[in-house]
XYZ file of N, CA, C and O in Angstrom:
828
model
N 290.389 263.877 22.444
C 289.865 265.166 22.879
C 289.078 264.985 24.175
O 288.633 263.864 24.423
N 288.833 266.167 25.164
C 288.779 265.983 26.837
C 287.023 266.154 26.664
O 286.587 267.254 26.324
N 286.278 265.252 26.863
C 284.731 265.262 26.715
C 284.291 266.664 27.738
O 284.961 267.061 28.691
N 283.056 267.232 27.272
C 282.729 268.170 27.745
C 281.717 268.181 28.063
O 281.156 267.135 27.738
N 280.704 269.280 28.900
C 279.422 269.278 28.521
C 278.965 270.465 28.874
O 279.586 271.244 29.596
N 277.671 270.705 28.305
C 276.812 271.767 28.942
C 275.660 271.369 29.763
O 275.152 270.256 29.904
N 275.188 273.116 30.551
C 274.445 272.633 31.637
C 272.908 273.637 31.364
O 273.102 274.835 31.160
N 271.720 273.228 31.367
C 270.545 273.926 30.864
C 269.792 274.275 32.458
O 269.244 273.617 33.342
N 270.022 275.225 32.291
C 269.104 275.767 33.676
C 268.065 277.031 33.044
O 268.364 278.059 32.437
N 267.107 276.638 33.346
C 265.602 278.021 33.255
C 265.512 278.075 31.836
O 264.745 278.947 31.427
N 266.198 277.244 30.792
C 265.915 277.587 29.792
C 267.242 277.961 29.080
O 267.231 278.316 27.901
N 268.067 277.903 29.603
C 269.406 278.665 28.819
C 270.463 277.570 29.279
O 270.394 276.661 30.106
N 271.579 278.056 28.327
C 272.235 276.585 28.110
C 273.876 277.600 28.483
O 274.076 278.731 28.039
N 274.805 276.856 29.334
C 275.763 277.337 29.665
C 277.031 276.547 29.205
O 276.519 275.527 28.746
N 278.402 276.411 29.054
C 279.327 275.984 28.908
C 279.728 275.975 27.626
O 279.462 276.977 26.961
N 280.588 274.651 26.870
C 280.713 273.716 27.666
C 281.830 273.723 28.494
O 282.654 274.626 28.345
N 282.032 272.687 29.520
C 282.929 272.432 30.782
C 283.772 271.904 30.591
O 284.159 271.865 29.423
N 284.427 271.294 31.497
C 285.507 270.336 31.533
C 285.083 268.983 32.507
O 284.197 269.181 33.339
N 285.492 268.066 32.450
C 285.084 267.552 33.626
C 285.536 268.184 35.118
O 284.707 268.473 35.981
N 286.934 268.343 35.272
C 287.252 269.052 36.244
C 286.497 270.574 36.816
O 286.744 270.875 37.984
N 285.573 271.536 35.984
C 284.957 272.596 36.096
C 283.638 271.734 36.698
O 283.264 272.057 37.825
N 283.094 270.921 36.175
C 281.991 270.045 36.791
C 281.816 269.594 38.084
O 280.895 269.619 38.900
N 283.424 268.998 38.040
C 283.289 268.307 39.507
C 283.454 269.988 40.890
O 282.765 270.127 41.900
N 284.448 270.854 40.442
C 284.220 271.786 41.067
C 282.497 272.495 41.619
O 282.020 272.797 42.713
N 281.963 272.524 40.098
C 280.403 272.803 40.901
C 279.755 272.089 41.608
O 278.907 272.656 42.296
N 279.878 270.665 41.720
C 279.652 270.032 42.246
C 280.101 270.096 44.080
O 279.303 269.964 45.009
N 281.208 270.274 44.157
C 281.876 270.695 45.252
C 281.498 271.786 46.177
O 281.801 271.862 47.368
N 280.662 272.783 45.346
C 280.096 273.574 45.425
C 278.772 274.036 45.466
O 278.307 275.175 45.477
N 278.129 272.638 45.490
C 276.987 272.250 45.355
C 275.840 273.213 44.852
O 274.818 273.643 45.387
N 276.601 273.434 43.209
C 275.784 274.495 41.932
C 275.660 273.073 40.934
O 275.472 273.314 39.741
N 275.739 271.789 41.286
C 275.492 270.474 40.269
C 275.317 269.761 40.718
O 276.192 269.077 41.248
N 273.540 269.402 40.782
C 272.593 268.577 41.216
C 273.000 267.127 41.090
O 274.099 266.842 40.615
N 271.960 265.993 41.592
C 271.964 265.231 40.580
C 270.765 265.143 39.557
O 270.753 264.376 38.593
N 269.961 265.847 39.822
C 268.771 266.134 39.004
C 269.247 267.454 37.799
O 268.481 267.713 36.870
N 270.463 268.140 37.954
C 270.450 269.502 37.150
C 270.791 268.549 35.376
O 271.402 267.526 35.068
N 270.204 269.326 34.811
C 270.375 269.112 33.276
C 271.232 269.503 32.513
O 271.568 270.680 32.379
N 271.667 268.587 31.946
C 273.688 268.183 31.515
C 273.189 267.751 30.032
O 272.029 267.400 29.814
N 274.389 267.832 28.855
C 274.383 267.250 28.023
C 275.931 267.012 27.552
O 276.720 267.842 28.004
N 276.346 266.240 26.910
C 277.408 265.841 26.696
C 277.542 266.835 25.155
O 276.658 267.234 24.397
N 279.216 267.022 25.109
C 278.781 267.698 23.545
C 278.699 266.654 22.681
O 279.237 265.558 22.838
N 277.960 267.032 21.680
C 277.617 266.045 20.627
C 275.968 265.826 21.130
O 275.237 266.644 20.571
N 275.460 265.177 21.783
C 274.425 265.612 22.595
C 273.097 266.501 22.096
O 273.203 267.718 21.946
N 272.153 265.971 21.912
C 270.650 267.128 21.267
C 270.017 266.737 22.647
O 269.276 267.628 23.061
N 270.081 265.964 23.232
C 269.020 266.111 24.691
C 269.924 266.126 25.495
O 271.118 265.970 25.239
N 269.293 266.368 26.840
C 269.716 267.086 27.819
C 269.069 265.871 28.960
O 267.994 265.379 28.618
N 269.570 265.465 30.047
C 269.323 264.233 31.450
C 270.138 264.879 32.340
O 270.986 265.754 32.165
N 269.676 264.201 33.519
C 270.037 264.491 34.986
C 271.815 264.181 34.848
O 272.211 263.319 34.064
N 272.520 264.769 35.469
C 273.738 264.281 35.895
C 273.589 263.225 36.380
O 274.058 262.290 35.730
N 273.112 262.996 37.284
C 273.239 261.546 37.713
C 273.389 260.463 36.859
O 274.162 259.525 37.051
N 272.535 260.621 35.781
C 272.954 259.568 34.682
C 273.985 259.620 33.981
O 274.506 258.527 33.755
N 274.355 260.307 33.650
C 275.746 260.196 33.036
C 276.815 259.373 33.823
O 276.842 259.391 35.053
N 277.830 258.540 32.953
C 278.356 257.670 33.218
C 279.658 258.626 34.174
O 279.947 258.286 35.321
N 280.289 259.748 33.521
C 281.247 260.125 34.216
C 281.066 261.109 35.181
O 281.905 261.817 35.737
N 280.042 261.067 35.286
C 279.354 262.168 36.676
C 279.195 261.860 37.672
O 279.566 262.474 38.673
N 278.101 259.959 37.609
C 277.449 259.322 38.409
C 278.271 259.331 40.061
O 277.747 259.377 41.174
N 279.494 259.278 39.736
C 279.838 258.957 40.703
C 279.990 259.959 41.984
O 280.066 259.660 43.176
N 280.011 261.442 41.262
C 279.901 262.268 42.112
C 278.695 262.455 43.347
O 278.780 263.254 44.280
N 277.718 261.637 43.130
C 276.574 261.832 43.853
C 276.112 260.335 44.774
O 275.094 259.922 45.331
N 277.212 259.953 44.594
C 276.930 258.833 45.556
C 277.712 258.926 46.741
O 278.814 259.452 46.892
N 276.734 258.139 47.843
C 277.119 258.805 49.404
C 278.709 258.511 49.470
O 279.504 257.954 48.713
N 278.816 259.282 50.999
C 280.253 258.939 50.568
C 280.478 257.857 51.651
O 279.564 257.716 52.464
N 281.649 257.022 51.777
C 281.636 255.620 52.648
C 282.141 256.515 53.889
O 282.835 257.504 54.122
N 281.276 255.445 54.602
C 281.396 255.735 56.319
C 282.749 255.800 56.751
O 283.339 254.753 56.486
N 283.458 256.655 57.324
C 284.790 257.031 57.844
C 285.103 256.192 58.993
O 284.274 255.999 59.882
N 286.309 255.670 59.006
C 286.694 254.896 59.862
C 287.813 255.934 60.851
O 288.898 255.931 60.269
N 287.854 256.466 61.642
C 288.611 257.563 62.102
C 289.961 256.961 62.442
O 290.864 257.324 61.688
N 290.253 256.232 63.284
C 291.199 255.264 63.708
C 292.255 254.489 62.706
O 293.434 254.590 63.047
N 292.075 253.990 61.924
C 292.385 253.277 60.753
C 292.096 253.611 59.565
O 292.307 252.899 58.583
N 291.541 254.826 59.546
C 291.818 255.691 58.176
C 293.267 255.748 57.686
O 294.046 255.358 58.556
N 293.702 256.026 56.836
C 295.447 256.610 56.472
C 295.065 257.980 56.650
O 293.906 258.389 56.584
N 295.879 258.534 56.832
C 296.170 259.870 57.229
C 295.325 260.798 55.541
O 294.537 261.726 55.726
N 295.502 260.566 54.818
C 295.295 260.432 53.512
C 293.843 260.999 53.179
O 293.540 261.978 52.497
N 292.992 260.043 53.899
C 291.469 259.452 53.647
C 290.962 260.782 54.914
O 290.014 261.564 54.847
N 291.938 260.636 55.922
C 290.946 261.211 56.880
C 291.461 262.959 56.511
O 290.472 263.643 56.774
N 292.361 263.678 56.123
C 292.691 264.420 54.972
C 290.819 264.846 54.618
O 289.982 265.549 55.183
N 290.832 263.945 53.355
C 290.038 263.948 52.277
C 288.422 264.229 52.875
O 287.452 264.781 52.356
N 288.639 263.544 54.276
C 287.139 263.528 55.244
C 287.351 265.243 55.615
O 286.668 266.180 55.202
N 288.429 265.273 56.450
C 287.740 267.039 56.584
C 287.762 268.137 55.297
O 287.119 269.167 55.096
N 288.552 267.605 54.709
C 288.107 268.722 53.280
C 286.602 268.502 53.458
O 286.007 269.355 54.117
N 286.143 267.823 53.130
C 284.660 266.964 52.520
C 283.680 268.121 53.991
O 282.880 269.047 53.849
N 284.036 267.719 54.776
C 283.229 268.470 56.201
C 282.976 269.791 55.901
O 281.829 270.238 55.920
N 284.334 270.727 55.513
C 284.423 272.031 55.689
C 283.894 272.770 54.768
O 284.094 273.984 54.723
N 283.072 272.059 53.826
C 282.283 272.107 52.420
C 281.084 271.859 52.944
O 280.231 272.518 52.349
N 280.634 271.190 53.807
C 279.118 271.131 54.309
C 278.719 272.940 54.624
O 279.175 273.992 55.072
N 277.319 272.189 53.891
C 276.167 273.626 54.376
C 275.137 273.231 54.914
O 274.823 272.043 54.995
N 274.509 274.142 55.334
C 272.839 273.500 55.755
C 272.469 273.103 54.154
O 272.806 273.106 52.969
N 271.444 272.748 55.219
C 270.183 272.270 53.828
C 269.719 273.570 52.826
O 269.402 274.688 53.231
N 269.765 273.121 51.424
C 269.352 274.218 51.006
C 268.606 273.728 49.643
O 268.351 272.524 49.605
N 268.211 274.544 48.483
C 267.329 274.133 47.285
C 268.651 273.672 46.453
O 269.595 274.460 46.521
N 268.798 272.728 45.832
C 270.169 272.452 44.246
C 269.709 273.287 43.338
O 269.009 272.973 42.375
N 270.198 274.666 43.699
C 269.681 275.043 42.114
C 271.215 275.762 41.406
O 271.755 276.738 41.926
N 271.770 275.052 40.119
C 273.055 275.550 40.206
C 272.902 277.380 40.207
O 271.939 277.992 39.748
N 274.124 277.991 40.848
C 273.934 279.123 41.134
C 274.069 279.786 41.781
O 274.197 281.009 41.750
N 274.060 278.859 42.711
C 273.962 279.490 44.255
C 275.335 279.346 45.164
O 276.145 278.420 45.123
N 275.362 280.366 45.883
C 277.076 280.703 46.211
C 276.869 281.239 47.929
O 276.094 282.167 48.163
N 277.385 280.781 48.685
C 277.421 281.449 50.181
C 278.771 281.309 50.600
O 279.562 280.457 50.197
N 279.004 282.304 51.530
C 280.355 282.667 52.090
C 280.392 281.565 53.343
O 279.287 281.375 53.851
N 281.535 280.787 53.934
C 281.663 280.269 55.044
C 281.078 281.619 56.384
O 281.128 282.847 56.319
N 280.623 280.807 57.359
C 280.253 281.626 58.611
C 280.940 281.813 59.844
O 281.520 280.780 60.178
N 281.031 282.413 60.349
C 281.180 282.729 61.616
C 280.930 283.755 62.281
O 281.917 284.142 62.909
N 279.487 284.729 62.493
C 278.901 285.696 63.057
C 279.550 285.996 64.512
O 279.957 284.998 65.108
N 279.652 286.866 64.960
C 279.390 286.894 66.319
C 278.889 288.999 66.260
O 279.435 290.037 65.885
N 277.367 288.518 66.988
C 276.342 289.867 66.854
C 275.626 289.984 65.659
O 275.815 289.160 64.765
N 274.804 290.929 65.521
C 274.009 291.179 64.458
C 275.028 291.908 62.786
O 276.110 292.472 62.624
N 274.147 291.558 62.081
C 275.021 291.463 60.707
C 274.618 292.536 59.764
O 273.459 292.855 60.026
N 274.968 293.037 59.042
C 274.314 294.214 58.643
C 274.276 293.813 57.274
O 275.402 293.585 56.832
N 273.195 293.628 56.329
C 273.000 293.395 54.601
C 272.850 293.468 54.062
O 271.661 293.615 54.344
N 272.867 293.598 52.690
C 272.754 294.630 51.793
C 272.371 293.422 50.609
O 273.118 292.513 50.248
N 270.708 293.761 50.034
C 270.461 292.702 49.768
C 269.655 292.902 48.123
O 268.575 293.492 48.068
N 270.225 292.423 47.026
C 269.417 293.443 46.043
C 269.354 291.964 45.033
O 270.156 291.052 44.828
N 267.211 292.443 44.288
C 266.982 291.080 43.775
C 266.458 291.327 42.064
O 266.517 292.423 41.507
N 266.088 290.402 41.591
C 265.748 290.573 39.850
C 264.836 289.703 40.112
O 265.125 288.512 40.226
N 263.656 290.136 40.241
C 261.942 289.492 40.877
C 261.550 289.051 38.916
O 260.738 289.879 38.502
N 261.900 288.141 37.934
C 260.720 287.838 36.740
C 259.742 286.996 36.951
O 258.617 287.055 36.455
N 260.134 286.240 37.652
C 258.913 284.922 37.960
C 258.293 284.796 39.237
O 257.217 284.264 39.508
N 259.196 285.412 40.061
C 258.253 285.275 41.680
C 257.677 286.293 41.997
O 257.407 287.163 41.169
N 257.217 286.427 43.935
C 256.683 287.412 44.352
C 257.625 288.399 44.762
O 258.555 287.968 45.443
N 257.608 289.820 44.471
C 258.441 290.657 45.155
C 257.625 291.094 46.347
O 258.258 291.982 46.920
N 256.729 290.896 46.828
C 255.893 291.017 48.120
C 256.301 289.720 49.033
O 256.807 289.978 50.125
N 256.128 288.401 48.686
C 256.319 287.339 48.860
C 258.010 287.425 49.290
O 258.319 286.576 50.127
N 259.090 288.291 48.853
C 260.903 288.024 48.860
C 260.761 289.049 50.216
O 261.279 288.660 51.263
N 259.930 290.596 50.182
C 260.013 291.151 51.595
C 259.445 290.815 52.160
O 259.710 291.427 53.195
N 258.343 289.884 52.461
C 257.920 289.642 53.893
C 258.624 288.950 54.410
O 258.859 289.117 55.607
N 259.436 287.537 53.419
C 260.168 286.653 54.464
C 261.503 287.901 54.635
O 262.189 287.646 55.626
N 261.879 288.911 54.019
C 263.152 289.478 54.659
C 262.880 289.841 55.877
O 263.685 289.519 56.751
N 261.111 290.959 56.405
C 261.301 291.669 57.071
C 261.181 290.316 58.484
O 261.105 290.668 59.661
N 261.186 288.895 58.090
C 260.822 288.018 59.297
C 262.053 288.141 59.756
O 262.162 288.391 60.957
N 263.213 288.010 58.985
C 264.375 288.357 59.232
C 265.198 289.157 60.300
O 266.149 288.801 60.996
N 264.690 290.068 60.230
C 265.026 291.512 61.356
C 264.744 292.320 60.743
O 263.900 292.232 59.852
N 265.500 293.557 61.104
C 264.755 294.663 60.984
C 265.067 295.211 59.473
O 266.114 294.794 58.977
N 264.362 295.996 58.784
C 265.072 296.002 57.056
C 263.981 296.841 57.120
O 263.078 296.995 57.942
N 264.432 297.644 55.459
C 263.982 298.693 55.026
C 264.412 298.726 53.408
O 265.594 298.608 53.084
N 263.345 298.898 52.422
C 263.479 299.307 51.363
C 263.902 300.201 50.346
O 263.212 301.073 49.819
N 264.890 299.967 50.149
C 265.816 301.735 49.505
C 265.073 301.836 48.060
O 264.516 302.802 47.539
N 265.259 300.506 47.594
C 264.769 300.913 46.057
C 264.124 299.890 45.905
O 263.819 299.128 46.823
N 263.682 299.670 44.097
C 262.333 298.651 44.007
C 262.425 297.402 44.218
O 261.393 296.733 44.156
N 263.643 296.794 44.510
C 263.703 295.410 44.468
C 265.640 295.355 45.276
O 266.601 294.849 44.697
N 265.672 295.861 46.324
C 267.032 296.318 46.817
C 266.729 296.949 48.206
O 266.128 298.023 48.237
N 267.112 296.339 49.352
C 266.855 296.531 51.133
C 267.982 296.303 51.754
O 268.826 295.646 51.144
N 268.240 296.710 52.911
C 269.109 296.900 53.908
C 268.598 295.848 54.944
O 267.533 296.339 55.318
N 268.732 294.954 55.451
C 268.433 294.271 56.804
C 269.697 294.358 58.271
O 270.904 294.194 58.090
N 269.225 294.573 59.307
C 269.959 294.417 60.126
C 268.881 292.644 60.691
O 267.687 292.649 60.989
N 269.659 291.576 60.674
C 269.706 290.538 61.479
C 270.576 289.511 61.831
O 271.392 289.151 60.983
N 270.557 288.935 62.990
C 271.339 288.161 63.974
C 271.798 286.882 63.210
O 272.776 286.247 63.605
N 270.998 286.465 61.978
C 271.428 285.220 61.433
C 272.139 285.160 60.449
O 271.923 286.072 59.650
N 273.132 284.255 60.087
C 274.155 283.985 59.348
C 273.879 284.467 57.542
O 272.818 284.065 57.063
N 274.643 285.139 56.787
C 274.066 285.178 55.675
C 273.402 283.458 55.017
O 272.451 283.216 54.274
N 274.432 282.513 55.713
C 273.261 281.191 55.108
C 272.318 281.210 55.956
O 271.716 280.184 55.638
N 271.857 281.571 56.663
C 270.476 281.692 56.840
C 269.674 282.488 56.044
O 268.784 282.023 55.332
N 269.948 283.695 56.127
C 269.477 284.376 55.330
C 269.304 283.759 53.612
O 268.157 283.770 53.165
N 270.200 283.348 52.888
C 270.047 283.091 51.933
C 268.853 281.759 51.639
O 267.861 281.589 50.930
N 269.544 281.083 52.528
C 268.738 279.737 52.531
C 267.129 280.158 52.722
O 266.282 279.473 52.150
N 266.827 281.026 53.342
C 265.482 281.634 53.836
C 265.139 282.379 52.413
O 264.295 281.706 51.821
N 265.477 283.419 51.753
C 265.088 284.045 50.777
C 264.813 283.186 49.794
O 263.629 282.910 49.599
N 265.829 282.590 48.980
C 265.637 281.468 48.103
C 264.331 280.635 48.002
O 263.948 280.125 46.949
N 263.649 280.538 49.250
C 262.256 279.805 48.408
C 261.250 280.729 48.269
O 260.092 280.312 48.225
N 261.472 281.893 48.192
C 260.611 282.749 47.209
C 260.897 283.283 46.086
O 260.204 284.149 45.551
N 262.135 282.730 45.541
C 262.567 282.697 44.328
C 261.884 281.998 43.128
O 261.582 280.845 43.435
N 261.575 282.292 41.975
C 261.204 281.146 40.934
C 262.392 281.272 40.266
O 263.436 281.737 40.724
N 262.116 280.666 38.708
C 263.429 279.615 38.250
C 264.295 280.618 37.367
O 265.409 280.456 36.869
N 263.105 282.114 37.317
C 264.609 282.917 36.634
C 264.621 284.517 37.569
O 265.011 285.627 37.206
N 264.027 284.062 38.866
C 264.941 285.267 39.637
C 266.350 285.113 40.057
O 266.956 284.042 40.029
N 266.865 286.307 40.470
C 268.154 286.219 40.837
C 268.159 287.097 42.152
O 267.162 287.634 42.635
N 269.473 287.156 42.663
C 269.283 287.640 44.342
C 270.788 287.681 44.604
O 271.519 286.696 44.488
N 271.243 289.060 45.014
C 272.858 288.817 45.409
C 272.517 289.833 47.031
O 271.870 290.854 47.266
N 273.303 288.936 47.818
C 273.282 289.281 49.413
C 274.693 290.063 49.902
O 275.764 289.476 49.739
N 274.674 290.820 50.242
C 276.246 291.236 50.853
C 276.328 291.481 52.594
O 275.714 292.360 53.199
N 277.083 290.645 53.094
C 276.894 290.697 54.557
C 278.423 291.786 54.866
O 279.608 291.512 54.672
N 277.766 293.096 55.423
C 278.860 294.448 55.246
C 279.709 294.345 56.368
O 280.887 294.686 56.472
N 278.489 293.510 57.701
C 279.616 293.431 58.541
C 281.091 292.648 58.555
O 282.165 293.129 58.916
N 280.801 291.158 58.005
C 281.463 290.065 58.088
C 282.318 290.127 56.585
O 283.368 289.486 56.563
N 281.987 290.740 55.542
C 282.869 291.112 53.931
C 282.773 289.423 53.717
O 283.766 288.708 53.583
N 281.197 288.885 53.713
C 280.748 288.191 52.609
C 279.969 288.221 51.940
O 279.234 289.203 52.043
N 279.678 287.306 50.976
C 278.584 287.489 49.445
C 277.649 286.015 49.874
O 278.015 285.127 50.643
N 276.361 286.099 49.113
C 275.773 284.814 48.780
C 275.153 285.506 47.900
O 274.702 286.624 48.147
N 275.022 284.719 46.361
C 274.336 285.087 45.423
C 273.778 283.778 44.948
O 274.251 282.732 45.393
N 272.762 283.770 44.036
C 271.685 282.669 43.621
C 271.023 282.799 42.194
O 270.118 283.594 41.939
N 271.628 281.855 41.236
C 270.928 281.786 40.268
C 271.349 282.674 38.906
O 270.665 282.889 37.905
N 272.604 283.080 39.194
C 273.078 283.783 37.639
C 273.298 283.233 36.511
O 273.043 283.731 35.414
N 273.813 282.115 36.735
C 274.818 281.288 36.001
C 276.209 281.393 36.166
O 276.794 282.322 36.724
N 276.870 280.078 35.492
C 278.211 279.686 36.118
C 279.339 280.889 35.697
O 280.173 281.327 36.489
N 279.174 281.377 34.135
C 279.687 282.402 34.224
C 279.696 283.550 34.939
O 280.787 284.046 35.220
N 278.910 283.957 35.213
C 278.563 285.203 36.091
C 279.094 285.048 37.549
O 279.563 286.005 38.164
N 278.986 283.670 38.121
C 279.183 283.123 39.239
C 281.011 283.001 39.502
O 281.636 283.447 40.464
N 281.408 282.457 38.630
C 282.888 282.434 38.314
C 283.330 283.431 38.518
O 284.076 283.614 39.479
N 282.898 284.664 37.408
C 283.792 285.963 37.469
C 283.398 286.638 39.349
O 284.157 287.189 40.147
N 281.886 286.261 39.479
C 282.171 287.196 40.664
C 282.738 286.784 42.016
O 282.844 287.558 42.967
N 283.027 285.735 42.022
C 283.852 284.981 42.802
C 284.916 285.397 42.881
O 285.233 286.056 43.871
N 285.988 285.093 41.657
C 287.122 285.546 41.581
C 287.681 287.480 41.715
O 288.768 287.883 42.129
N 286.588 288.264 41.243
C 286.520 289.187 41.891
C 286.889 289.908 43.287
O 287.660 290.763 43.721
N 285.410 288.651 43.920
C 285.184 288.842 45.514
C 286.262 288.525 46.304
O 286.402 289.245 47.293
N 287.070 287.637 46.137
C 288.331 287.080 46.259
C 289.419 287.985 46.599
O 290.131 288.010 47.603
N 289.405 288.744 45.533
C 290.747 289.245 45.362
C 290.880 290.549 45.935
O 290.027 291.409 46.155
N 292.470 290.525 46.193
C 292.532 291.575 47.108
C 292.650 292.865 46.895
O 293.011 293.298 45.801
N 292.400 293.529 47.774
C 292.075 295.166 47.111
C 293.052 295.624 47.291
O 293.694 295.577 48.340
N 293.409 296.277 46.060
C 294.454 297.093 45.395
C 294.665 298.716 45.503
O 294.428 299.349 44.474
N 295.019 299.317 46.467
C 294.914 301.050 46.548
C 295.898 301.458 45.351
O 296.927 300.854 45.046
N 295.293 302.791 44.633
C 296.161 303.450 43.597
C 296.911 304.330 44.504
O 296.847 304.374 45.732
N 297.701 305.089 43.624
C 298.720 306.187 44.486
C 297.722 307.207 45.733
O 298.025 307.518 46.885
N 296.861 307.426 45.177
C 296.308 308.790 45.705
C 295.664 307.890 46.895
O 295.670 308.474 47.979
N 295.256 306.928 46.902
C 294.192 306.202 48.265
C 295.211 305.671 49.333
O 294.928 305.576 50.528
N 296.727 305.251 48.654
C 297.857 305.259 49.578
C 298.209 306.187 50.493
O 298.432 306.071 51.698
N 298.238 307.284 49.649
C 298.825 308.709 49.832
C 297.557 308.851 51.631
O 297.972 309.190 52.739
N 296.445 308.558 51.367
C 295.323 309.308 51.796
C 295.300 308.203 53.373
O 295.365 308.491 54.568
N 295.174 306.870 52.623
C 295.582 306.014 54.061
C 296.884 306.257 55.057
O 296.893 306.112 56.279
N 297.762 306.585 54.375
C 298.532 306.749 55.318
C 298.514 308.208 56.182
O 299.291 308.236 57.137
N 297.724 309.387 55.944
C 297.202 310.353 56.818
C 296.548 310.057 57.628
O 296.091 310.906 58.393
């Protein structure tokens, strides 16, 4: 049988996985090496890193030889690149769209404040650019920086069971933080997919 595990974040316990679903978050950098894993069978809970079939995911990766790579390896190097983000907090959860801005971005930014400051989440927005408050915990920003900026910026006024989903309206991307993997999964695959017109929105586009 294919070993599994679960993953304990804020208190709540998610899965279990596959290894292959693991290494994906990982890829995705929603699986620390500090995040808390248990194998099933398992009553305590340790860092990924310790685990024997994890460990390896978190070790650097070997210096690229560009020249004398196989075609193969150097492959495997730009996958590996095009997965880089800035720097940001490991907290599994967290999801940002690839970038490429050009002008100011328009965002639509709505949060679930239990443990942090909701004074503390708008001041760093309004450092942001320009924004405005529609509802109690939900703003509009117009600014010049990338939703990973933005996200990466909001996030440390987060504690360990807020949540925060970003929508950048100009560019039709998402960054969200801290749901869990389910929640994260479905809205991914969602966000993904392509939009489907019924008869009548056909009918209406083509006028």
């Amino acid at each position: 049988m294919a070993e599994t595990w679960t993953i304990s974040v804020g208190g709540r316990v998610y899965g279990p996985y596959s290894l292959e679903q693991m290494q994906g978050f990982h890829a995705e950098n929603r699986l620390a090496d500090h995040s808390l894993i248990a194998r099933a069978g398992e009553e305590h809970f340790h860092p990924a890193a310790e685990d024997p079939a994890l460990a390896a995911l978190f070790q650097p990766a070997p210096t690229a030889q560009a020249e004398s790579a196989p075609t193969s390896e150097r492959a495997t190097e730009a996958i590996s690149q095009s997965r880089s983000e800035p720097a940001q907090p490991h907290r599994f959860g967290a999801r940002a769209e690839p970038e490429n801005n050009q002008g100011p971005a328009h965002f639509v930014i709505v949060a679930d404040m239990k443990s942090g400051s909701i004074a503390g989440l708008e001041d760093e927005i309004f450092k942001l650019g320009q924004a405005h408050r529609f509802c109690t915990q939900a703003w509009v920003l117009v600014s010049e920086g990338s939703i990973n900026i933005v996200r990466n910026a909001l996030v440390q006024r987060l504690g360990k069971l807020d949540t925060i989903f970003i929508v950048d309206a100009a560019h039709d991307r998402a960054a969200w933080f801290n749901f869990g993997p389910e929640t994260d999964t479905r809205i991914r695959k969602m966000w993904s997919r392509p939009v489907e017109f019924n008869g009548t929105e056909k009918r209406a586009a083509r006028r």
